[in-house]
Every structure is written in structure tokens, then in C-alpha cells.
Amino acid sequence: MDDHSEASVHVESKDGAPVAMSAHLADDLLSTTAVGWRSFYDKLSRRLEDIGVADSSFFLNYGYLPIDSSNESAFPIREGTFNANSVRLVFEVVGSRDLNDRRVVEIGCGRGGNSALVAEKFNARVTGIDMSSEAIAFCSKTHVKPSLDFMVGDALNIPLDDSSCDAVINIESSHSYGNLPKFLKEVRRICRPGAWFLHTDFLSPEDWDYVRSRLKALGFVTEDDRDITANVLASRDQASNNYEQVYGDGNARVANFLALPGSAIYEQMRAGLLEYRILRSQLRAEAT
């Protein structure tokens, strides 16, 4: 099956009738092209709006579930928090880093939940960037805050000036870019000396080795490098029923997109072929 394979997302309308959403999404998420991803996310945004759940669908990440004491979130999760595991993943990637009075950029902001959360918790100026014009339109309409703005942009050609931010956040998005070297070069370009790159995603061990070596070559020092695959799988186990009710009817491609138990992505993470990691890297102050 080629990179533009047709995926059908089945959801229910407000009256309970099944509705199909078609989008180009390969069986193997890691081989889906940028055009395919853009088409998928644009259609997903419209579908969530159509079925009346857009206002509560701020997060698309797989989430993080604490399974031991090795957790790094500086913020507690209030009981009853909606999408608590997805919120926790954002807190885990930030860890103890102080983003107050910083210019923060999120690449791949999706539905805006991550950016809005950072803007809420920190006294920071936050810009969310995503390739989906539909998602950005939703974010601009929904997450209205003076310290928060959104723009359409390509992760491989970030629409920001050189040395313009103090932190870059990238959550579960880089696997879809198709060109990690160019993305990392763009991150380096927009970072000021001393800036943080807060990165979490699922990649192969070989790709993570490349990310480490490339960041070092670009002048970053990786301070934290943590495998959270078990936490993410635990989150998928817990959330599978809820996600299936909203998105799916057993469609294999949709299950893979959501990393539901038994899907290819879930099983690859469980087998160690993909690692879900958090890397926190700081651009050396003397870097030019």
C-alpha cells in the first residue's frame, strides 16, 4: 500500500448515526507523507466539529500514565481533569524547566491543548505552529489569551526569525516530518543561545541515536534522555475504550493512528522497535 492509502475514520454524529471520514493515511504511520498528514488532520478537525466534540478535543497525544515513582511533572493533575493522561504528558516533557518570562514555540500544536496549557501554567509568550490550516483556525477561535497565538507553518520551514525563542516544544509530531535533519536544523535556527528543545515522540532506536548526535553537532547539550514507552502504553491501555467510542469501529488504520492495543504502532512500541522518549536539550550559551 502506498503513502496515500485511503483511511476511513468512522465516528458517530450527534444523533448517533455512524459517519465516515476519509483521509490519506498509510498503514505505517512512519511512511505517511506530509501531504497525507495535512489532509488527515484537516479532515479530522472538520469531523470533530461536525459531530459536536471539537470543544472538548484539545489533545491528540497518546498520554502518559505514572506507573512508578520515576515521574518529572512539576504540576499535580487535579482529580477529574479531562484528558488527564494527555495533560500529564505535556507536564512530563517540560519537567522542572522554568518557562516563565520566556518566548515558547510549539511545533506541531495540533488542536492547541499543549500550547494553551503552557500559557496557562507559565507567564510565557507561546506561539503554536501547525501545518493544518483547519487546526489553526480552531486554535485561534478557541484558545483566546493575550499571551497565546497560532500560525500555519511547516516544521521544515518554520515561519519565525532566527534566534527568536527561548524554548521549542515538540510533542508526538516529529515522526511525521519525513526529514529529521532539516527539522532539527530549523529548531537550531530559531533558538537563542541557552534555549531549550523539549522533545517527546516515538521513533526507532536508530532515529533516536541520530537525533542525539545531530543535536550535539548543532550545539545542544542533552540534559535529560528518558524512555517513557511503558508509561505511554499504559495510557493507551487505559484510554482505548474511550477513543474507540469517538473515532473507530475496529478499522486497523485508525487503531494504528491511535496506537490502540493490538495495533502495529502499539506492538512495535511494546517490542522495543519504537521507543517513546523525552529528550530535553539546551543550546549552549556560547553557540552562534
CSV table of C-alpha atoms in Angstrom, one decimal:
chain,number,residue,atom,x,y,z
A,1,MET,CA,0.0,0.0,0.0
A,2,ASP,CA,1.4,3.4,-1.0
A,3,ASP,CA,1.8,6.5,1.1
A,4,HIS,CA,-1.5,7.9,0.0
A,5,SER,CA,-3.6,4.9,1.2
A,6,GLU,CA,-7.2,5.8,1.9
A,7,ALA,CA,-8.1,5.6,5.6
A,8,SER,CA,-11.7,5.7,6.7
A,9,VAL,CA,-12.4,7.1,10.2
A,10,HIS,CA,-15.8,6.1,11.5
A,11,VAL,CA,-17.4,8.3,14.1
A,12,GLU,CA,-21.0,9.0,15.3
A,13,SER,CA,-22.9,12.1,14.6
A,14,LYS,CA,-25.0,13.9,17.2
A,15,ASP,CA,-27.9,11.7,16.6
A,16,GLY,CA,-25.8,8.5,16.9
A,17,ALA,CA,-25.6,7.6,13.2
A,18,PRO,CA,-22.2,6.4,12.0
A,19,VAL,CA,-20.3,8.9,9.9
A,20,ALA,CA,-17.2,8.0,7.8
A,21,MET,CA,-14.3,10.4,7.4
A,22,SER,CA,-11.8,9.6,4.6
A,23,ALA,CA,-8.2,10.8,4.7
A,24,HIS,CA,-5.0,9.7,3.2
A,25,LEU,CA,-3.2,7.8,5.9
A,26,ALA,CA,-0.8,5.0,5.3
A,27,ASP,CA,-1.0,1.7,7.3
A,28,ASP,CA,2.5,2.5,8.5
A,29,LEU,CA,2.3,6.0,10.1
A,30,LEU,CA,6.0,6.4,9.8
A,31,SER,CA,5.8,6.3,5.9
A,32,THR,CA,2.8,8.7,5.6
A,33,THR,CA,3.8,11.8,3.6
A,34,ALA,CA,3.4,15.4,4.8
A,35,VAL,CA,0.6,15.8,2.2
A,36,GLY,CA,-1.2,12.8,3.7
A,37,TRP,CA,-0.8,14.1,7.2
A,38,ARG,CA,-2.1,17.5,6.3
A,39,SER,CA,-5.1,16.1,4.6
A,40,PHE,CA,-5.9,13.8,7.5
A,41,TYR,CA,-5.6,16.5,10.2
A,42,ASP,CA,-7.7,19.0,8.2
A,43,LYS,CA,-10.5,16.4,7.8
A,44,LEU,CA,-10.2,15.3,11.4
A,45,SER,CA,-10.7,18.9,12.6
A,46,ARG,CA,-13.8,19.3,10.4
A,47,ARG,CA,-15.2,16.0,11.6
A,48,LEU,CA,-14.7,16.7,15.3
A,49,GLU,CA,-16.6,20.0,14.6
A,50,ASP,CA,-19.4,18.2,12.8
A,51,ILE,CA,-20.0,15.6,15.5
A,52,GLY,CA,-20.0,18.2,18.3
A,53,VAL,CA,-16.9,17.2,20.2
A,54,ALA,CA,-14.5,19.9,18.9
A,55,ASP,CA,-14.8,22.0,22.0
A,56,SER,CA,-13.5,19.1,24.2
A,57,SER,CA,-10.9,17.7,21.8
A,58,PHE,CA,-7.9,19.8,22.6
A,59,PHE,CA,-5.3,16.9,22.8
A,60,LEU,CA,-4.3,14.3,20.3
A,61,ASN,CA,-1.2,12.9,22.0
A,62,TYR,CA,-1.1,9.3,23.4
A,63,GLY,CA,-0.8,10.4,27.0
A,64,TYR,CA,1.4,9.5,30.0
A,65,LEU,CA,0.3,7.3,32.9
A,66,PRO,CA,2.5,7.2,36.0
A,67,ILE,CA,3.5,3.6,36.8
A,68,ASP,CA,6.2,4.1,39.4
A,69,SER,CA,8.0,7.0,41.2
A,70,SER,CA,10.1,8.0,38.1
A,71,ASN,CA,8.0,11.0,37.1
A,72,GLU,CA,9.1,14.5,36.4
A,73,SER,CA,6.0,16.7,36.2
A,74,ALA,CA,6.2,19.8,38.3
A,75,PHE,CA,2.4,20.1,38.4
A,76,PRO,CA,-0.2,17.9,40.0
A,77,ILE,CA,-3.1,16.7,38.0
A,78,ARG,CA,-6.4,17.7,39.6
A,79,GLU,CA,-8.9,14.8,40.1
A,80,GLY,CA,-11.4,14.8,37.3
A,81,THR,CA,-9.2,16.6,34.8
A,82,PHE,CA,-10.5,15.8,31.3
A,83,ASN,CA,-7.8,14.1,29.1
A,84,ALA,CA,-5.6,13.8,32.3
A,85,ASN,CA,-3.1,11.5,30.6
A,86,SER,CA,-2.6,13.8,27.7
A,87,VAL,CA,-2.2,16.8,30.1
A,88,ARG,CA,0.3,14.8,32.1
A,89,LEU,CA,2.5,14.1,29.0
A,90,VAL,CA,2.9,17.8,28.5
A,91,PHE,CA,3.9,18.3,32.1
A,92,GLU,CA,6.4,15.4,31.8
A,93,VAL,CA,8.2,16.8,28.8
A,94,VAL,CA,8.5,20.2,30.4
A,95,GLY,CA,9.6,18.6,33.7
A,96,SER,CA,11.2,21.1,36.1
A,97,ARG,CA,12.2,23.6,33.4
A,98,ASP,CA,11.1,27.1,34.2
A,99,LEU,CA,9.4,28.7,31.2
A,100,ASN,CA,8.3,31.9,33.0
A,101,ASP,CA,9.1,35.1,31.1
A,102,ARG,CA,10.2,33.0,28.1
A,103,ARG,CA,9.2,33.0,24.4
A,104,VAL,CA,8.0,29.5,23.8
A,105,VAL,CA,7.2,27.9,20.4
A,106,GLU,CA,5.3,24.6,19.9
A,107,ILE,CA,5.9,22.9,16.6
A,108,GLY,CA,3.0,20.6,15.7
A,109,CYS,CA,0.5,22.2,18.0
A,110,GLY,CA,-2.5,20.3,16.7
A,111,ARG,CA,-5.7,21.3,18.5
A,112,GLY,CA,-3.9,23.7,20.7
A,113,GLY,CA,-4.2,22.0,24.1
A,114,ASN,CA,-0.5,21.7,24.7
A,115,SER,CA,0.2,25.4,23.9
A,116,ALA,CA,-2.8,26.6,25.9
A,117,LEU,CA,-1.7,24.5,28.9
A,118,VAL,CA,1.8,26.0,28.8
A,119,ALA,CA,0.4,29.5,28.5
A,120,GLU,CA,-1.9,28.8,31.5
A,121,LYS,CA,0.8,27.4,33.8
A,122,PHE,CA,3.6,29.8,32.9
A,123,ASN,CA,4.0,33.6,32.5
A,124,ALA,CA,5.2,33.0,28.9
A,125,ARG,CA,4.5,34.1,25.4
A,126,VAL,CA,3.5,31.0,23.5
A,127,THR,CA,3.2,30.5,19.7
A,128,GLY,CA,1.7,27.3,18.3
A,129,ILE,CA,2.5,26.3,14.8
A,130,ASP,CA,0.9,23.5,12.7
A,131,MET,CA,0.7,22.6,9.1
A,132,SER,CA,-3.1,22.1,9.3
A,133,SER,CA,-5.0,25.3,8.5
A,134,GLU,CA,-8.2,23.7,9.9
A,135,ALA,CA,-6.5,23.0,13.2
A,136,ILE,CA,-5.0,26.5,13.4
A,137,ALA,CA,-8.4,28.1,12.7
A,138,PHE,CA,-9.8,26.1,15.5
A,139,CYS,CA,-7.0,27.1,17.9
A,140,SER,CA,-7.3,30.8,17.1
A,141,LYS,CA,-11.0,30.7,17.7
A,142,THR,CA,-10.9,28.5,20.9
A,143,HIS,CA,-7.8,29.3,22.8
A,144,VAL,CA,-8.1,33.1,23.2
A,145,LYS,CA,-5.4,34.5,25.5
A,146,PRO,CA,-3.2,37.6,25.1
A,147,SER,CA,0.0,35.6,25.6
A,148,LEU,CA,-1.0,32.9,23.1
A,149,ASP,CA,-1.1,32.9,19.3
A,150,PHE,CA,-1.2,30.4,16.5
A,151,MET,CA,0.0,30.3,12.9
A,152,VAL,CA,0.1,27.9,10.0
A,153,GLY,CA,3.6,26.7,9.3
A,154,ASP,CA,5.8,23.8,8.1
A,155,ALA,CA,8.2,22.2,10.7
A,156,LEU,CA,10.8,22.0,7.9
A,157,ASN,CA,10.5,25.8,7.2
A,158,ILE,CA,9.4,27.4,10.5
A,159,PRO,CA,7.9,30.8,9.8
A,160,LEU,CA,9.9,32.6,12.6
A,161,ASP,CA,13.1,34.7,12.7
A,162,ASP,CA,16.5,33.4,13.6
A,163,SER,CA,17.2,33.3,17.4
A,164,SER,CA,13.7,34.3,18.2
A,165,CYS,CA,12.7,31.9,21.0
A,166,ASP,CA,13.8,30.6,24.4
A,167,ALA,CA,12.1,27.1,24.2
A,168,VAL,CA,10.8,24.8,21.5
A,169,ILE,CA,8.3,22.2,22.4
A,170,ASN,CA,7.6,19.2,20.1
A,171,ILE,CA,5.2,16.6,21.3
A,172,GLU,CA,4.5,13.4,19.3
A,173,SER,CA,4.9,15.1,16.0
A,174,SER,CA,8.4,14.7,14.6
A,175,HIS,CA,7.8,11.2,13.3
A,176,SER,CA,5.6,12.7,10.6
A,177,TYR,CA,8.0,15.2,9.2
A,178,GLY,CA,10.0,12.9,6.9
A,179,ASN,CA,13.2,14.9,7.3
A,180,LEU,CA,14.6,14.9,10.8
A,181,PRO,CA,17.9,16.6,9.8
A,182,LYS,CA,16.0,19.6,8.3
A,183,PHE,CA,13.7,19.8,11.3
A,184,LEU,CA,16.5,19.8,13.8
A,185,LYS,CA,18.3,22.4,11.8
A,186,GLU,CA,15.2,24.6,11.9
A,187,VAL,CA,14.9,24.2,15.6
A,188,ARG,CA,18.5,25.3,16.0
A,189,ARG,CA,17.9,28.3,13.7
A,190,ILE,CA,15.0,29.7,15.8
A,191,CYS,CA,16.6,29.1,19.2
A,192,ARG,CA,18.5,31.7,21.1
A,193,PRO,CA,21.7,30.6,23.0
A,194,GLY,CA,20.5,29.0,26.2
A,195,ALA,CA,17.2,27.9,24.7
A,196,TRP,CA,15.6,24.5,25.5
A,197,PHE,CA,14.4,22.0,23.0
A,198,LEU,CA,11.8,19.9,24.8
A,199,HIS,CA,11.1,16.9,22.6
A,200,THR,CA,9.0,13.8,23.0
A,201,ASP,CA,7.9,11.2,20.4
A,202,PHE,CA,8.0,7.6,19.3
A,203,LEU,CA,11.0,6.9,17.0
A,204,SER,CA,13.2,3.9,16.2
A,205,PRO,CA,16.3,3.4,18.4
A,206,GLU,CA,18.4,4.3,15.3
A,207,ASP,CA,16.5,7.5,14.8
A,208,TRP,CA,16.9,8.5,18.4
A,209,ASP,CA,20.7,7.9,18.0
A,210,TYR,CA,20.7,10.2,15.1
A,211,VAL,CA,18.7,12.9,17.0
A,212,ARG,CA,21.2,12.8,19.8
A,213,SER,CA,24.2,13.0,17.6
A,214,ARG,CA,22.7,15.7,15.4
A,215,LEU,CA,21.7,17.9,18.4
A,216,LYS,CA,25.2,17.6,19.7
A,217,ALA,CA,26.6,18.7,16.4
A,218,LEU,CA,24.2,21.7,16.3
A,219,GLY,CA,25.4,22.9,19.7
A,220,PHE,CA,22.8,21.4,22.0
A,221,VAL,CA,23.6,19.6,25.3
A,222,THR,CA,21.1,16.9,26.1
A,223,GLU,CA,20.5,17.1,29.8
A,224,ASP,CA,17.7,14.5,30.1
A,225,ASP,CA,17.1,11.4,28.0
A,226,ARG,CA,14.3,9.2,29.3
A,227,ASP,CA,12.4,6.2,27.9
A,228,ILE,CA,8.7,6.6,28.7
A,229,THR,CA,7.4,3.8,26.4
A,230,ALA,CA,5.8,1.8,29.3
A,231,ASN,CA,4.0,4.9,30.6
A,232,VAL,CA,2.6,5.7,27.1
A,233,LEU,CA,1.5,2.1,26.6
A,234,ALA,CA,-0.2,2.1,30.0
A,235,SER,CA,-2.0,5.3,28.9
A,236,ARG,CA,-3.1,3.6,25.7
A,237,ASP,CA,-4.4,0.6,27.6
A,238,GLN,CA,-6.5,2.8,29.9
A,239,ALA,CA,-7.9,5.1,27.1
A,240,SER,CA,-8.6,2.5,24.4
A,241,ASN,CA,-12.4,2.2,25.1
A,242,ASN,CA,-13.0,5.9,25.2
A,243,TYR,CA,-11.1,6.5,21.9
A,244,GLU,CA,-12.8,3.7,20.1
A,245,GLN,CA,-16.2,5.2,21.1
A,246,VAL,CA,-15.2,8.6,19.5
A,247,TYR,CA,-13.1,7.6,16.5
A,248,GLY,CA,-13.4,4.0,15.5
A,249,ASP,CA,-15.2,0.8,14.6
A,250,GLY,CA,-12.2,-1.5,14.6
A,251,ASN,CA,-10.6,0.0,11.5
A,252,ALA,CA,-7.0,-1.1,11.5
A,253,ARG,CA,-5.6,2.2,10.2
A,254,VAL,CA,-7.5,4.2,12.8
A,255,ALA,CA,-6.4,1.9,15.6
A,256,ASN,CA,-2.8,2.4,14.4
A,257,PHE,CA,-3.2,6.2,14.4
A,258,LEU,CA,-4.5,6.0,17.9
A,259,ALA,CA,-1.9,3.3,19.0
A,260,LEU,CA,-4.7,1.2,20.4
A,261,PRO,CA,-3.7,-2.2,22.0
A,262,GLY,CA,-3.0,-4.7,19.2
A,263,SER,CA,-2.3,-2.0,16.6
A,264,ALA,CA,1.0,-2.0,14.7
A,265,ILE,CA,2.4,1.1,16.4
A,266,TYR,CA,1.4,-0.2,19.9
A,267,GLU,CA,3.0,-3.6,19.2
A,268,GLN,CA,6.2,-2.0,17.8
A,269,MET,CA,6.5,0.1,21.0
A,270,ARG,CA,5.8,-2.9,23.2
A,271,ALA,CA,8.5,-4.9,21.3
A,272,GLY,CA,11.1,-2.1,21.5
A,273,LEU,CA,11.2,-1.4,17.8
A,274,LEU,CA,9.9,2.0,18.6
A,275,GLU,CA,10.9,4.0,21.7
A,276,TYR,CA,8.8,6.7,23.1
A,277,ARG,CA,11.3,9.1,24.7
A,278,ILE,CA,11.7,12.5,26.3
A,279,LEU,CA,14.8,14.5,25.4
A,280,ARG,CA,15.5,17.9,27.0
A,281,SER,CA,18.4,19.6,25.3
A,282,GLN,CA,19.8,23.1,25.8
A,283,LEU,CA,21.6,25.2,23.2
A,284,ARG,CA,25.0,26.2,24.6
A,285,ALA,CA,25.1,29.8,25.7
A,286,GLU,CA,28.2,30.4,23.6
A,287,ALA,CA,26.6,28.9,20.4
A,288,THR,CA,26.5,31.2,17.5
